[in-house]
mmCIF file of C-alpha atoms in Angstrom:
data_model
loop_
_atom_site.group_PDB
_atom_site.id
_atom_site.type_symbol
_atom_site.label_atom_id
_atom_site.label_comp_id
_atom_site.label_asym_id
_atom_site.label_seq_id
_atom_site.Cartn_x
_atom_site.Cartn_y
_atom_site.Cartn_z
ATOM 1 C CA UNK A 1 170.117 159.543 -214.486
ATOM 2 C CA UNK A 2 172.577 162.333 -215.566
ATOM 3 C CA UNK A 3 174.874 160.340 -213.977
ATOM 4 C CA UNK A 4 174.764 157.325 -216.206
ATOM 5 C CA UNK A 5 174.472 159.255 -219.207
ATOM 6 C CA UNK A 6 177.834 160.897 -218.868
ATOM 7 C CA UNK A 7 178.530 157.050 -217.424
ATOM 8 C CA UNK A 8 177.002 155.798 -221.215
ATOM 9 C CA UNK A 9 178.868 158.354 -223.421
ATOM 10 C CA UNK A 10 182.587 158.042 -221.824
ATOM 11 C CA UNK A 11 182.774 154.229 -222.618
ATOM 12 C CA UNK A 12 181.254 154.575 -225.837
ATOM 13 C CA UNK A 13 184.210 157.095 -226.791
ATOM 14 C CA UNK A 14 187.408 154.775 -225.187
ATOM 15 C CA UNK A 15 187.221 152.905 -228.060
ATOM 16 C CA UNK A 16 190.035 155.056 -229.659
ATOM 17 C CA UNK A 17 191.910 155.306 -226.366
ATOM 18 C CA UNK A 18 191.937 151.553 -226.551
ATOM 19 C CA UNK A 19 194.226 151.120 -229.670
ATOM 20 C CA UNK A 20 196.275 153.941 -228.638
ATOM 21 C CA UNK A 21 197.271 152.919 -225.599
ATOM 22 C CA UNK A 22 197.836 149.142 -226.655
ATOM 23 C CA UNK A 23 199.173 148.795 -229.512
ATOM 24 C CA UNK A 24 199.607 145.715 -232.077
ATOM 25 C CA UNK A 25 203.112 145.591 -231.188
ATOM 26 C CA UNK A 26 202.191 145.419 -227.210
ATOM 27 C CA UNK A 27 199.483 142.613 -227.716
ATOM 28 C CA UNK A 28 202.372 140.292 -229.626
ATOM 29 C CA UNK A 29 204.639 140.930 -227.121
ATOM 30 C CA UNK A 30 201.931 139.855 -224.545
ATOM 31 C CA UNK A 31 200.997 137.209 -226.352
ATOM 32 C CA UNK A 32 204.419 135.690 -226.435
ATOM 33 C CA UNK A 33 204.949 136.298 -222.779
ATOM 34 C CA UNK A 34 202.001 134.648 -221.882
ATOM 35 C CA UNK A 35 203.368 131.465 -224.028
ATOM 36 C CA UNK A 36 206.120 132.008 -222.108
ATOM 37 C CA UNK A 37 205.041 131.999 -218.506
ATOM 38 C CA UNK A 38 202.722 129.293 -219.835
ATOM 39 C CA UNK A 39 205.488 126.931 -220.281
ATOM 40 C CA UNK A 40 206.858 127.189 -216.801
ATOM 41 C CA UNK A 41 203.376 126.367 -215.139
ATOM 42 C CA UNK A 42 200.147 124.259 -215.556
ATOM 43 C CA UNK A 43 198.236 127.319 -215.582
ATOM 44 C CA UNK A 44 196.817 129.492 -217.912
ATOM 45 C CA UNK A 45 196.686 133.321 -218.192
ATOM 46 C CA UNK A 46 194.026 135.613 -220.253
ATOM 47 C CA UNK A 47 194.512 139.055 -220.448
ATOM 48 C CA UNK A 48 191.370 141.545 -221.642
ATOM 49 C CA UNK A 49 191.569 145.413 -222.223
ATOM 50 C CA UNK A 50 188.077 146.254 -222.361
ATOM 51 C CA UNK A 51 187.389 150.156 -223.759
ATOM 52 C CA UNK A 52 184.021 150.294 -221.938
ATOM 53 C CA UNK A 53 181.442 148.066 -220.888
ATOM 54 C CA UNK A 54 178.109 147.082 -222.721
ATOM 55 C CA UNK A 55 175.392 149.255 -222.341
ATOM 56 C CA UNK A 56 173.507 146.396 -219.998
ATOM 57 C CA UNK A 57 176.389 147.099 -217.272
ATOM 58 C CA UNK A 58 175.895 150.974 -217.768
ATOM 59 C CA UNK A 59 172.135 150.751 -216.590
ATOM 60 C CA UNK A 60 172.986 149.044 -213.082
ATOM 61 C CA UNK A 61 172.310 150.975 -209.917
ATOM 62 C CA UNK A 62 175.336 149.097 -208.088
ATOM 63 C CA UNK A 63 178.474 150.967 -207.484
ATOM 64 C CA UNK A 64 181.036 150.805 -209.712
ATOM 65 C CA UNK A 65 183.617 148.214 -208.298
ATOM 66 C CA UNK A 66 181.059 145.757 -208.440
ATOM 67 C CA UNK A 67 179.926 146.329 -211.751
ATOM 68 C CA UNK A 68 183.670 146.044 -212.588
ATOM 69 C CA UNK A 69 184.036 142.876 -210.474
ATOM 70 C CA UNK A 70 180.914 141.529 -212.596
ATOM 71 C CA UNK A 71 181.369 142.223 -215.334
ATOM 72 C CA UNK A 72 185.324 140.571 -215.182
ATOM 73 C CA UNK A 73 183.487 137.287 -213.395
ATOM 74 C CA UNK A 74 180.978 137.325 -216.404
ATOM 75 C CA UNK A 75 183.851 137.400 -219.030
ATOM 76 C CA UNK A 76 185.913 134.857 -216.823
ATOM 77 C CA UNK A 77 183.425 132.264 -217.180
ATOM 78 C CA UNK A 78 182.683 133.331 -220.740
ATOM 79 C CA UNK A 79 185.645 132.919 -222.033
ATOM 80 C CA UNK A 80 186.194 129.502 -219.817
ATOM 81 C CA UNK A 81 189.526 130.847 -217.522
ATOM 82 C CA UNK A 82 187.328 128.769 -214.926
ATOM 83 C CA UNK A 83 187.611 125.263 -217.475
ATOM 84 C CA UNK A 84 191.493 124.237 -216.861
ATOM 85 C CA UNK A 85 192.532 121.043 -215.638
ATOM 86 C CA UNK A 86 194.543 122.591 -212.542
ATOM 87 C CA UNK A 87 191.912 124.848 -211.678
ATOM 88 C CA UNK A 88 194.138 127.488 -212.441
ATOM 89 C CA UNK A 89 193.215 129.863 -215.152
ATOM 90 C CA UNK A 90 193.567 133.444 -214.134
ATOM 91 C CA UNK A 91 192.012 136.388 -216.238
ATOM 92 C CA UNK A 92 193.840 140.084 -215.701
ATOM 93 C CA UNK A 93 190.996 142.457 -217.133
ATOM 94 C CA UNK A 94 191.364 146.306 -217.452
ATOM 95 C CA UNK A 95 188.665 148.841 -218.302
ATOM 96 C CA UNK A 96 189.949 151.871 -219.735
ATOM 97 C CA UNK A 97 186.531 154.038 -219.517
ATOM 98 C CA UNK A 98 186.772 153.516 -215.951
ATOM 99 C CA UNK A 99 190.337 153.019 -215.286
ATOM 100 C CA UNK A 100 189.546 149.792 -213.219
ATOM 101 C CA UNK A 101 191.508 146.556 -212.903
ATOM 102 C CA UNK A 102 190.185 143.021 -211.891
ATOM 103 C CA UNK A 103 192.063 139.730 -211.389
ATOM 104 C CA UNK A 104 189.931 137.205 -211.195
ATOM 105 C CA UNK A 105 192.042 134.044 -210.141
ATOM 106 C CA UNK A 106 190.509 130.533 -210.727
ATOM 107 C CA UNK A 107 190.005 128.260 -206.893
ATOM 108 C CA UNK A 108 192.901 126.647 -207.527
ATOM 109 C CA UNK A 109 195.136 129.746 -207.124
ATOM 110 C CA UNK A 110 193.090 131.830 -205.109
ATOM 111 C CA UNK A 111 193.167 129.525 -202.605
ATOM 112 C CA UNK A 112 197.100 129.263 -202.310
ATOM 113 C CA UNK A 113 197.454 133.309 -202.660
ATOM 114 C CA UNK A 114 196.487 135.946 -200.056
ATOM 115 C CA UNK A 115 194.131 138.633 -201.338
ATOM 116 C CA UNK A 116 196.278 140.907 -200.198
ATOM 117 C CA UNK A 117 198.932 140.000 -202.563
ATOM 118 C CA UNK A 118 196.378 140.394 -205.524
ATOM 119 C CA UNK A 119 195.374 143.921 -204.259
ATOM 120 C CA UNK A 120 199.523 144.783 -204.241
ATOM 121 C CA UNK A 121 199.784 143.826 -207.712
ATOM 122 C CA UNK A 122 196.314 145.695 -208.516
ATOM 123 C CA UNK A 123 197.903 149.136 -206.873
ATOM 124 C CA UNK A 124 201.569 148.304 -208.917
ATOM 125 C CA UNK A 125 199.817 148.116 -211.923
ATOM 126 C CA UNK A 126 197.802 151.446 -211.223
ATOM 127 C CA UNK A 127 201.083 153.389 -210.600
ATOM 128 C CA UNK A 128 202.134 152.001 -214.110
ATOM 129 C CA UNK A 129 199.203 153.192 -215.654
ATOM 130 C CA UNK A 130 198.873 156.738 -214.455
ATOM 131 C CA UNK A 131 202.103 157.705 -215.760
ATOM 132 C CA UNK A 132 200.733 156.027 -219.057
ATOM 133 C CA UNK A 133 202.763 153.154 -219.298
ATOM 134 C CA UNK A 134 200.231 150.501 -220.367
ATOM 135 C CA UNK A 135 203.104 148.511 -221.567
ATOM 136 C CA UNK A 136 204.938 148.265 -218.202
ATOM 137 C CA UNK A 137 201.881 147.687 -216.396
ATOM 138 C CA UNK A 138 200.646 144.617 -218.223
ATOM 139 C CA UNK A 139 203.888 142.765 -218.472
ATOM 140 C CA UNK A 140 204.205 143.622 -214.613
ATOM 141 C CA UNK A 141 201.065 141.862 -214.449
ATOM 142 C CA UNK A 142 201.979 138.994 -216.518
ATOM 143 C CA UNK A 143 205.326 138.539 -214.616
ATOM 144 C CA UNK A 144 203.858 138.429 -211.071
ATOM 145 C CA UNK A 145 201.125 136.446 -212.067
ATOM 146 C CA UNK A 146 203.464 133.991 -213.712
ATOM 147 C CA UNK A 147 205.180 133.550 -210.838
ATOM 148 C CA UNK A 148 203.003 132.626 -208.649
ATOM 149 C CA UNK A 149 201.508 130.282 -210.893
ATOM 150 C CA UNK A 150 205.220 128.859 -211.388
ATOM 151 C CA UNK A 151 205.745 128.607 -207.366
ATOM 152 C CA UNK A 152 202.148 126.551 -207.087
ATOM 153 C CA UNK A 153 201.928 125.079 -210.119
ATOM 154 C CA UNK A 154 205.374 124.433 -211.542
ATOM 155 C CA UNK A 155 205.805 122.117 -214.444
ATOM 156 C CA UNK A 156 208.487 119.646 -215.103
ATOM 157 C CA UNK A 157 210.512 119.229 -218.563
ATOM 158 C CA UNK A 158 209.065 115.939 -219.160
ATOM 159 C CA UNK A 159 205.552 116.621 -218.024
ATOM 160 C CA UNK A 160 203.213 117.341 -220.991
ATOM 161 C CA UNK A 161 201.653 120.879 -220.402
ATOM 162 C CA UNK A 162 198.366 121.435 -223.418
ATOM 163 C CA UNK A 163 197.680 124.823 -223.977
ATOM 164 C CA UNK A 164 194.266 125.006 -222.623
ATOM 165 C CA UNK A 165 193.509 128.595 -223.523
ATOM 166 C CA UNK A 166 194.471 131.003 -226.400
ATOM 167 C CA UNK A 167 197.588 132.892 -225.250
ATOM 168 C CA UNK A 168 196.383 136.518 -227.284
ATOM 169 C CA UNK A 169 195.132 139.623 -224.844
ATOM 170 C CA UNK A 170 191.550 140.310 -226.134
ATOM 171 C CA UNK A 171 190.910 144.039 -226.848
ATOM 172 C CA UNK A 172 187.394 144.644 -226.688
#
């Protein structure tokens, strides 16, 4: 029980960490990037920074990873990354309360990429992060994630290419 509590009152102060350590002027350059990437590929990226995770997730009695893992499936399908034409979507979600990263890569992708290169470009993006560099990490991220959606998915000049999903990182 003690346990939780501290659990309960460390993501219900990240909130100001959250702003701090992405900025306005980080979420429009991520936003552009991911318009970016998005134009060299049928696929489409979402990026959430989540402070700390609603009190329903706090409760659980599972270990943290999976709560983590849930919770980014939950906000995958939520927010429809699953609901793109290609099968492609792929949601990058960090949770600064606990310091945990998911990528949670539609069937379409996942099924063309070893999980091993996921878990590589989990660890690089940990290294950014723990010398503080949010803004490294992310477009790190963005970049690898592009290109492998640009090696499975490329997209010609001519081919029309809808933007399926908003391009803006959600900070939550």
């Amino acid at each position: 029980m003690l346990t939780k509590l501290a659990r309960l009152f460390r993501h219900r102060w990240s909130a100001d960490a959250l702003r701090r350590q992405v900025p306005p002027e980080l979420l429009a350059r991520l936003e552009y990037a991911v318009q970016r990437s998005e134009r060299q590929h049928s696929g489409e990226i979402r990026i959430i920074v989540e402070a700390g995770l609603p009190v329903s997730y706090l409760w659980r009695n599972d270990a943290l990873a999976q709560i983590t893992r849930q919770r980014a499936l939950a906000l995958f399908g939520k927010l429809r990354v699953w609901d793109t034409a290609h099968n492609n979507g792929v949601l990058i979600y960090l949770l600064l309360a606990e310091r945990s990263i998911e990528i949670v890569a539609d069937r379409g992708l996942n099924d063309k990429v070893e999980p091993a290169t996921w878990q590589e470009l989990i660890v690089a993006m940990r290294s950014a992060f723990q010398t503080g560099d949010f803004d490294q990490g992310l477009t790190l991220a963005l970049a690898r994630v592009g290109a492998l959606l640009t090696a499975h998915f490329p997209i010609a000049d001519s081919t029309p290419n809808p933007n399926e999903l908003p391009n803006a990182p959600i900070l939550r």
